[in-house]
Amino acid sequence: MHTPLPTSARQLAAPAPVALTGVAVRLLRLRLVRPFETSFDRIDSRLIMLTRLEGEGVQGWGEIVALEEPLFSYETVDTARQIIKRHLAPALLRGPVTTLDDVASRLRRFRGHPMAKAGLELAWMDLVGRLRQEPITTLIGGPRPRVNVGVSLGIEPTRQALLALVDQHLALGYQRIKLKIKPGWDVDVVDAVRQRHPSILLSVDANAAYTLGDAAHLRKLDPFNLLMIEQPLGHNDLVDHARLQQQLATPLCLDESIVDVHSAGQALQLESCRMINIKIGRVGGYSEALAIHDLCLAAGIPVWCGGMLESGIGRAHNLALASLPGFTLPGDISASARYFTRDIIVPPVEVASDGTVAVPTRPGLGLDLDLDYMTQETVEIERFEQTT
Ligand code: NPQ
Ligand code: MG
C-alpha cells in the first residue's frame, strides 16, 4: 500500500523563484494514421497546441488538449489562445514564480478554461524538472517505473473492421480495449467483441451520447462483464449517473463530468460512478489532478489516466501522472504510432509486449523534442512577454 506524498513533500517548487521571460503557444497539425470517430465527431488530423515557458535560460513544455470545435468541452484552441494571451500569461509574467501552487493560485481567479490553465501548469512542471534535474514522476512522488496501458478504438464503418483492429491491438500487448459507443453502435458490437475475446479487459465509452431514459437499453450491456461504462450520460451531469449506477451491475466511470476536485468529491458522495478517468487537461493541470488522485486513493476509488490524442509532449506528462499509486487501471496512453506516423518527441512512446510503457526518468518531461519536425509542421507561434 502506498500513501500519497503530502502536497508539502512533493517537489513542486523551482530551486529559486523564476522570473519568466516569455510564454509561447504554438499550433501544429499532425495527420492521424486513421480517422478517429466518437459519438460526437470524426477527425483525420489533430491540431496540436503546445505551450512553452521560458525562465532561467531554460524552457518548459506543455500541451493544451482542447479540440478545434467545442464538442468534448466548451474550450477550443481559439478560446485557449485568447484566454492565455489576455489573462493567464500576464498573470504568470507578473513577478517571479515559486511553486506549482503559486502557478495554480495565479490562474484560479479566472473562471473555467481548465485546458488552457493545464497547458501552463504542464510547462511549469517541465521547467521545474529541468531546473532541479529531476523527472516529473519524481517531483510528484510516483513510485511506478512502468505504467499499464490500454487502447481506445473509435467507431468504424463496419463491425468487421473494428474486430480486426481489436485483434491487432491485443497482439501489440494492450492490456485493455475500450470501444467507443453511441446509439446504434453499442450492444451488438460489444457482443461481437466479447464472443471473440471472452476474457480480455473490455470497456466502453459513450462520450455522453445517452440519457437516463436509455437505462433499460444500457442494462443490456451488463451480461458482457465490462470493466466499466464511461460517461454514458450528460457531460455536466452527476445526479442521473447516480440513478443509472443504481440500475446497473457494471461500474460507471466518469470523464467529462469530473472537471475539478470539487466535482470529483460530489460524484463520490452521490455515488455517480465507481471509477474516475483523470485527464490533466480536463481538470486544469497537475494541482487538480493530484488532488483528485489523492481523494480517490483515500476513498478506495480506482483511477486511470485518460487521453486526448496528445502529441508526445502531452503523452510524456500523462506517463508521469499515471506513475502515481492510485492509477491502478490501464490508461488510454497508447504508443505514438497508434495515432501518428511520426511524433514530435524522440524516441516515440512505445508499448512493450506486456502492455506497459516506461515512465521517462530524465529531467522534466524526460524525452527529447524533435524541433526540426515540430518546426516543419508548425502552423503558428505566438509569444507573450511582460509589457509594463
Ligand atoms: C475520451 N479520448 O476518453 C477521449 C475523447 C476524445 C482517447 O478516447 C477528436 C475527436 C479528438 C474525438 C479527442 C479517447 C478527440 C476525440 C479525445 C475524443 O473520451
Ligand atoms: Mg472518455
Coordinates of C-alpha atoms and ligand atoms in Angstrom, one line a residue:
M1 CA 0.0 0.0 0.0
H2 CA 1.3 3.4 -1.0
T3 CA 0.1 6.5 0.8
P4 CA 0.4 9.7 -1.3
L5 CA 3.1 12.2 -0.5
P6 CA 1.6 15.1 1.3
T7 CA 1.5 18.1 -1.0
S8 CA 4.1 19.8 1.0
A9 CA 6.6 17.0 0.4
R10 CA 6.1 17.0 -3.3
Q11 CA 8.9 18.8 -5.1
L12 CA 6.8 21.3 -7.0
A13 CA 9.0 24.3 -6.4
A14 CA 11.8 25.7 -8.5
P15 CA 15.2 25.8 -6.8
A16 CA 14.7 29.6 -6.7
P17 CA 11.8 31.8 -7.8
V18 CA 11.7 32.0 -11.6
A19 CA 11.2 35.3 -13.4
L20 CA 9.6 34.1 -16.6
T21 CA 10.8 35.9 -19.6
G22 CA 8.2 34.6 -22.0
V23 CA 5.1 32.4 -22.6
A24 CA 4.6 31.0 -26.0
V25 CA 1.8 28.9 -27.7
R26 CA 2.4 27.0 -30.8
L27 CA 0.0 25.3 -33.2
L28 CA 1.0 22.3 -35.4
R29 CA -1.1 19.8 -37.3
L30 CA -0.4 16.1 -37.2
R31 CA -2.1 13.7 -39.5
L32 CA -3.7 10.6 -37.9
V33 CA -2.8 7.2 -39.1
R34 CA -6.5 6.5 -39.4
P35 CA -9.6 8.6 -38.8
F36 CA -10.8 8.7 -35.1
E37 CA -14.6 8.7 -34.7
T38 CA -16.6 9.1 -31.4
S39 CA -20.2 9.7 -30.7
F40 CA -19.6 13.5 -31.3
D41 CA -17.0 13.8 -34.1
R42 CA -14.8 12.2 -36.6
I43 CA -11.3 13.7 -37.4
D44 CA -8.4 12.7 -39.6
S45 CA -5.8 15.2 -38.3
R46 CA -5.1 16.7 -34.9
L47 CA -4.3 20.4 -34.4
I48 CA -1.8 20.1 -31.6
M49 CA -1.4 23.2 -29.3
L50 CA 1.8 23.4 -27.3
T51 CA 2.8 25.8 -24.5
R52 CA 6.3 26.9 -23.6
L53 CA 7.5 28.8 -20.5
E54 CA 10.9 30.4 -20.6
G55 CA 13.0 31.3 -17.5
E56 CA 16.5 30.9 -16.0
G57 CA 17.7 30.2 -19.5
V58 CA 15.6 27.0 -19.6
Q59 CA 12.3 26.1 -21.5
G60 CA 9.4 24.1 -20.1
W61 CA 6.9 22.4 -22.5
G62 CA 3.3 21.6 -22.1
E63 CA 0.3 20.8 -24.2
I64 CA -3.3 22.1 -24.4
V65 CA -5.7 19.3 -25.3
A66 CA -8.6 21.5 -26.5
L67 CA -10.1 20.4 -29.8
E68 CA -10.8 22.8 -32.7
E69 CA -14.5 22.7 -32.0
P70 CA -16.3 22.9 -28.6
L71 CA -17.5 19.3 -28.8
F72 CA -15.8 17.5 -25.9
S73 CA -16.0 20.5 -23.7
Y74 CA -16.6 24.2 -24.3
E75 CA -12.9 25.1 -24.8
T76 CA -11.3 25.2 -28.2
V77 CA -7.8 26.0 -29.4
D78 CA -9.0 29.6 -30.1
T79 CA -10.5 30.2 -26.7
A80 CA -7.4 28.8 -25.0
R81 CA -5.2 31.1 -27.0
Q82 CA -7.2 34.2 -26.3
I83 CA -7.5 33.4 -22.5
I84 CA -3.7 32.8 -22.3
K85 CA -3.0 36.0 -24.2
R86 CA -5.4 38.2 -22.3
H87 CA -5.4 36.8 -18.8
L88 CA -3.2 33.8 -18.0
A89 CA 0.2 34.7 -19.5
P90 CA 0.1 38.2 -17.9
A91 CA -0.6 36.6 -14.5
L92 CA 2.5 34.4 -14.8
L93 CA 4.7 37.1 -16.2
R94 CA 3.9 39.4 -13.2
G95 CA 6.7 38.7 -10.7
P96 CA 8.8 35.6 -10.1
V97 CA 7.0 32.3 -9.8
T98 CA 7.9 29.9 -7.0
T99 CA 5.8 26.7 -6.9
L100 CA 3.1 24.8 -8.7
D101 CA 0.7 26.1 -6.1
D102 CA 1.8 29.7 -6.9
V103 CA 1.0 29.0 -10.6
A104 CA -2.4 27.5 -9.7
S105 CA -3.4 30.3 -7.4
R106 CA -2.5 33.0 -10.0
L107 CA -4.7 31.2 -12.5
R108 CA -7.5 30.2 -10.2
R109 CA -9.3 33.5 -10.0
F110 CA -10.1 33.2 -13.7
R111 CA -13.1 31.1 -14.0
G112 CA -13.1 28.0 -16.2
H113 CA -10.7 27.3 -19.1
P114 CA -9.1 24.3 -17.5
M115 CA -7.3 23.1 -20.6
A116 CA -5.6 26.5 -21.1
K117 CA -4.5 26.5 -17.5
A118 CA -3.3 22.9 -17.6
G119 CA -1.1 23.8 -20.6
L120 CA 0.7 26.3 -18.4
E121 CA 1.0 24.0 -15.3
L122 CA 2.4 21.3 -17.5
A123 CA 5.1 23.6 -18.9
W124 CA 5.8 24.8 -15.4
M125 CA 6.5 21.2 -14.2
D126 CA 8.7 20.5 -17.1
L127 CA 10.6 23.7 -16.3
V128 CA 11.0 22.8 -12.6
G129 CA 12.1 19.3 -13.5
R130 CA 14.8 20.7 -15.9
L131 CA 16.0 23.2 -13.3
R132 CA 16.1 20.6 -10.5
Q133 CA 17.4 17.9 -12.8
E134 CA 14.6 15.5 -11.8
P135 CA 11.9 13.8 -13.8
I136 CA 8.3 14.9 -13.2
T137 CA 7.5 11.4 -11.9
T138 CA 10.0 12.0 -9.0
L139 CA 8.7 15.6 -8.4
I140 CA 5.2 14.3 -7.8
G141 CA 6.2 11.2 -5.9
G142 CA 5.2 8.5 -8.4
P143 CA 6.6 5.1 -7.4
R144 CA 5.8 3.2 -10.6
P145 CA 8.6 2.8 -13.2
R146 CA 6.2 1.5 -15.9
V147 CA 2.5 2.1 -16.4
N148 CA -0.2 -0.3 -17.6
V149 CA -1.9 0.8 -20.8
G150 CA -4.9 0.1 -22.9
V151 CA -6.2 1.5 -26.2
S152 CA -9.3 3.4 -27.2
L153 CA -10.8 2.2 -30.5
G154 CA -13.1 4.6 -32.4
I155 CA -16.4 3.8 -34.2
E156 CA -15.6 2.1 -37.5
P157 CA -17.5 1.8 -40.8
T158 CA -18.1 -1.9 -40.2
R159 CA -18.1 -4.4 -37.3
Q160 CA -15.5 -6.4 -39.2
A161 CA -13.1 -3.5 -39.4
L162 CA -13.4 -3.0 -35.6
L163 CA -12.8 -6.7 -34.9
A164 CA -9.7 -6.6 -36.9
L165 CA -8.5 -3.5 -35.0
V166 CA -9.2 -5.2 -31.7
D167 CA -7.1 -8.3 -32.7
Q168 CA -4.3 -6.1 -33.9
H169 CA -4.1 -4.1 -30.7
L170 CA -4.3 -7.2 -28.5
A171 CA -1.4 -8.6 -30.5
L172 CA 0.6 -5.5 -29.7
G173 CA 0.1 -6.2 -26.0
Y174 CA -2.5 -3.6 -24.9
Q175 CA -4.0 -4.7 -21.6
R176 CA -7.5 -3.3 -22.1
I177 CA -9.6 -2.5 -25.1
K178 CA -12.0 0.5 -24.9
L179 CA -14.7 0.7 -27.5
K180 CA -16.4 4.0 -28.4
I181 CA -20.1 3.5 -28.5
K182 CA -23.2 5.5 -29.5
P183 CA -26.9 4.6 -30.1
G184 CA -26.9 2.2 -33.0
W185 CA -23.2 1.1 -32.3
D186 CA -23.3 -0.5 -28.9
V187 CA -24.8 -3.8 -27.7
D188 CA -24.3 -5.8 -30.9
V189 CA -20.7 -4.5 -31.3
V190 CA -19.8 -5.3 -27.7
D191 CA -21.4 -8.8 -28.1
A192 CA -19.3 -9.5 -31.2
V193 CA -16.0 -8.4 -29.5
R194 CA -16.9 -10.3 -26.3
Q195 CA -17.7 -13.5 -28.2
R196 CA -14.3 -13.4 -29.9
H197 CA -12.4 -12.5 -26.8
P198 CA -14.2 -13.9 -23.7
S199 CA -11.7 -12.9 -21.1
I200 CA -10.0 -9.6 -22.1
L201 CA -10.4 -6.4 -20.1
L202 CA -13.1 -4.6 -22.1
S203 CA -14.8 -1.3 -21.6
V204 CA -17.0 1.2 -23.5
D205 CA -17.1 5.0 -23.7
A206 CA -20.2 6.8 -24.9
N207 CA -19.0 10.4 -24.6
A208 CA -22.4 11.5 -23.2
A209 CA -24.5 10.0 -26.0
Y210 CA -27.3 8.6 -23.9
T211 CA -30.0 9.8 -21.4
L212 CA -31.4 8.3 -18.3
G213 CA -34.3 7.2 -20.5
D214 CA -31.9 4.7 -22.1
A215 CA -31.3 2.9 -18.8
A216 CA -33.1 -0.3 -19.9
H217 CA -31.1 -0.3 -23.1
L218 CA -27.8 0.3 -21.2
R219 CA -28.7 -2.6 -18.9
K220 CA -28.3 -4.9 -21.9
L221 CA -24.5 -4.3 -21.5
D222 CA -24.4 -5.9 -18.1
P223 CA -24.0 -9.5 -19.3
F224 CA -20.8 -8.7 -21.1
N225 CA -18.6 -8.4 -17.9
L226 CA -17.4 -4.9 -18.9
L227 CA -14.7 -3.3 -16.8
M228 CA -16.7 -0.1 -16.9
I229 CA -19.1 2.1 -18.9
E230 CA -17.6 5.5 -19.3
Q231 CA -19.6 8.8 -19.4
P232 CA -22.9 7.4 -20.7
L233 CA -25.0 10.5 -19.8
G234 CA -24.7 14.3 -20.0
H235 CA -21.3 16.0 -19.9
N236 CA -22.2 18.0 -16.9
D237 CA -24.4 15.5 -15.1
L238 CA -23.8 13.8 -11.7
V239 CA -27.3 13.1 -10.5
D240 CA -28.6 11.0 -13.4
H241 CA -25.4 9.0 -13.4
A242 CA -26.0 8.2 -9.8
R243 CA -29.5 7.0 -10.7
L244 CA -28.2 5.0 -13.6
Q245 CA -25.5 3.4 -11.5
Q246 CA -28.2 2.0 -9.1
Q247 CA -29.8 0.2 -12.0
L248 CA -26.6 -1.3 -13.4
A249 CA -24.2 -4.0 -12.3
T250 CA -21.4 -2.6 -14.5
P251 CA -19.3 0.1 -12.8
L252 CA -19.8 3.6 -14.3
C253 CA -16.7 5.7 -14.9
L254 CA -16.9 9.5 -15.3
D255 CA -14.8 11.5 -17.7
E256 CA -16.4 14.8 -18.9
S257 CA -18.4 15.3 -15.7
I258 CA -15.3 15.4 -13.5
V259 CA -13.9 18.9 -14.1
D260 CA -12.1 19.5 -10.7
V261 CA -11.6 18.0 -7.2
H262 CA -14.9 19.5 -6.2
S263 CA -16.9 17.7 -8.8
A264 CA -14.9 14.5 -8.0
G265 CA -15.9 14.9 -4.4
Q266 CA -19.6 15.4 -5.3
A267 CA -19.5 12.4 -7.6
L268 CA -18.2 10.2 -4.8
Q269 CA -20.8 11.5 -2.3
L270 CA -23.6 10.9 -4.8
E271 CA -22.1 7.5 -5.9
S272 CA -22.4 8.7 -9.5
C273 CA -19.5 6.4 -10.5
R274 CA -17.2 3.7 -9.1
M275 CA -14.1 4.8 -11.1
I276 CA -12.7 8.1 -12.5
N277 CA -10.8 8.9 -15.6
I278 CA -8.3 11.7 -14.8
K279 CA -7.2 13.8 -17.7
I280 CA -4.7 16.5 -16.6
G281 CA -6.1 18.9 -19.3
R282 CA -9.8 18.4 -18.5
V283 CA -9.2 19.2 -14.8
G284 CA -6.9 22.2 -15.2
G285 CA -3.5 20.7 -14.6
Y286 CA -1.3 18.9 -12.1
S287 CA -2.7 20.6 -9.0
E288 CA -6.3 19.4 -9.5
A289 CA -5.2 16.1 -11.0
L290 CA -3.0 15.4 -7.9
A291 CA -5.9 16.4 -5.6
I292 CA -8.4 14.1 -7.4
H293 CA -5.9 11.3 -7.3
D294 CA -5.3 11.7 -3.5
L295 CA -9.1 12.0 -2.9
C296 CA -9.8 8.8 -4.8
L297 CA -6.9 6.9 -3.3
A298 CA -8.2 7.7 0.2
A299 CA -11.8 6.7 -0.8
G300 CA -10.7 3.4 -2.5
I301 CA -11.9 4.6 -5.9
P302 CA -9.6 3.4 -8.7
V303 CA -8.5 6.0 -11.2
W304 CA -6.8 5.8 -14.6
C305 CA -5.2 8.3 -17.0
G306 CA -7.4 9.4 -19.9
G307 CA -6.1 10.5 -23.3
M308 CA -6.9 13.3 -25.8
L309 CA -4.9 12.2 -28.8
E310 CA -1.9 14.2 -27.4
S311 CA 1.4 14.6 -29.1
G312 CA 4.4 13.1 -27.3
I313 CA 4.6 16.1 -25.0
G314 CA 1.2 15.6 -23.5
R315 CA 1.8 11.9 -23.6
A316 CA 5.0 12.2 -21.5
H317 CA 3.1 14.3 -18.9
N318 CA 0.4 11.6 -18.9
L319 CA 3.1 9.0 -18.2
A320 CA 4.4 11.0 -15.2
L321 CA 0.9 11.4 -13.8
A322 CA 0.0 7.7 -14.3
S323 CA 3.1 6.7 -12.2
L324 CA 1.2 7.7 -9.1
P325 CA -0.1 4.8 -6.8
G326 CA -3.8 5.4 -7.3
F327 CA -3.6 4.8 -11.1
T328 CA -4.4 1.1 -10.8
L329 CA -6.3 0.7 -14.1
P330 CA -4.7 0.7 -17.5
G331 CA -4.7 4.2 -19.0
D332 CA -5.5 5.5 -22.5
I333 CA -1.8 6.1 -23.1
S334 CA -1.1 4.4 -26.3
A335 CA 2.1 4.2 -28.4
S336 CA 2.8 7.3 -30.5
A337 CA 2.3 5.0 -33.5
R338 CA -1.4 4.4 -32.5
Y339 CA -2.2 7.9 -33.7
F340 CA 0.8 9.4 -35.6
T341 CA 3.2 8.1 -38.2
R342 CA 5.8 10.4 -36.7
D343 CA 5.7 12.0 -33.3
I344 CA 7.4 15.3 -32.2
I345 CA 9.4 13.6 -29.5
V346 CA 12.3 11.1 -29.8
P347 CA 12.2 8.3 -29.2
P348 CA 8.4 7.9 -29.7
V349 CA 6.4 6.4 -26.9
E350 CA 6.4 2.6 -27.3
V351 CA 4.2 -0.1 -25.7
A352 CA 6.1 -3.3 -24.7
S353 CA 4.6 -6.7 -25.4
D354 CA 3.3 -6.9 -21.8
G355 CA 1.2 -3.8 -22.3
T356 CA 3.3 -1.4 -20.3
V357 CA 5.1 1.9 -21.1
A358 CA 8.2 3.1 -19.3
V359 CA 7.9 6.3 -17.4
P360 CA 10.6 8.8 -18.5
T361 CA 13.4 9.1 -16.0
R362 CA 15.3 12.0 -17.5
P363 CA 14.8 15.6 -16.2
G364 CA 11.4 17.3 -16.8
L365 CA 9.1 15.5 -19.1
G366 CA 12.1 13.3 -19.9
L367 CA 12.0 13.0 -23.7
D368 CA 13.8 14.8 -26.4
L369 CA 11.8 17.1 -28.7
D370 CA 12.2 16.8 -32.4
L371 CA 12.5 20.5 -33.0
D372 CA 13.1 20.2 -36.8
Y373 CA 9.9 18.1 -37.3
M374 CA 8.0 20.4 -34.9
T375 CA 9.1 23.5 -37.0
Q376 CA 8.2 21.7 -40.2
E377 CA 4.6 21.1 -39.1
T378 CA 4.1 24.4 -37.2
V379 CA 1.1 26.5 -38.4
E380 CA 1.5 29.4 -36.0
I381 CA 3.5 30.6 -33.0
E382 CA 2.5 33.5 -30.6
R383 CA 4.8 34.7 -27.8
F384 CA 3.9 36.9 -24.9
E385 CA 6.3 38.9 -22.7
Q386 CA 5.8 41.2 -19.8
T387 CA 4.6 44.5 -21.1
T388 CA 4.9 47.0 -18.3
Ligands
NPQ1 C1 -12.3 10.2 -24.2 N1 -10.3 10.2 -25.8 O1 -11.8 9.4 -23.4 C2 -11.4 10.9 -25.3 C3 -12.3 11.7 -26.2 C4 -11.7 12.3 -27.4 C5 -8.7 8.5 -26.4 O2 -10.9 8.1 -26.3 C6 -11.2 14.2 -31.9 C7 -12.4 13.6 -31.9 C8 -10.4 14.2 -30.8 C9 -12.8 13.0 -30.8 C10 -10.0 13.6 -28.5 C11 -10.1 8.9 -26.2 C12 -10.8 13.6 -29.7 C13 -12.0 13.0 -29.7 C14 -10.5 13.0 -27.4 C15 -12.4 12.3 -28.5 O3 -13.4 10.5 -24.1
MG2 MG -14.0 9.4 -22.3

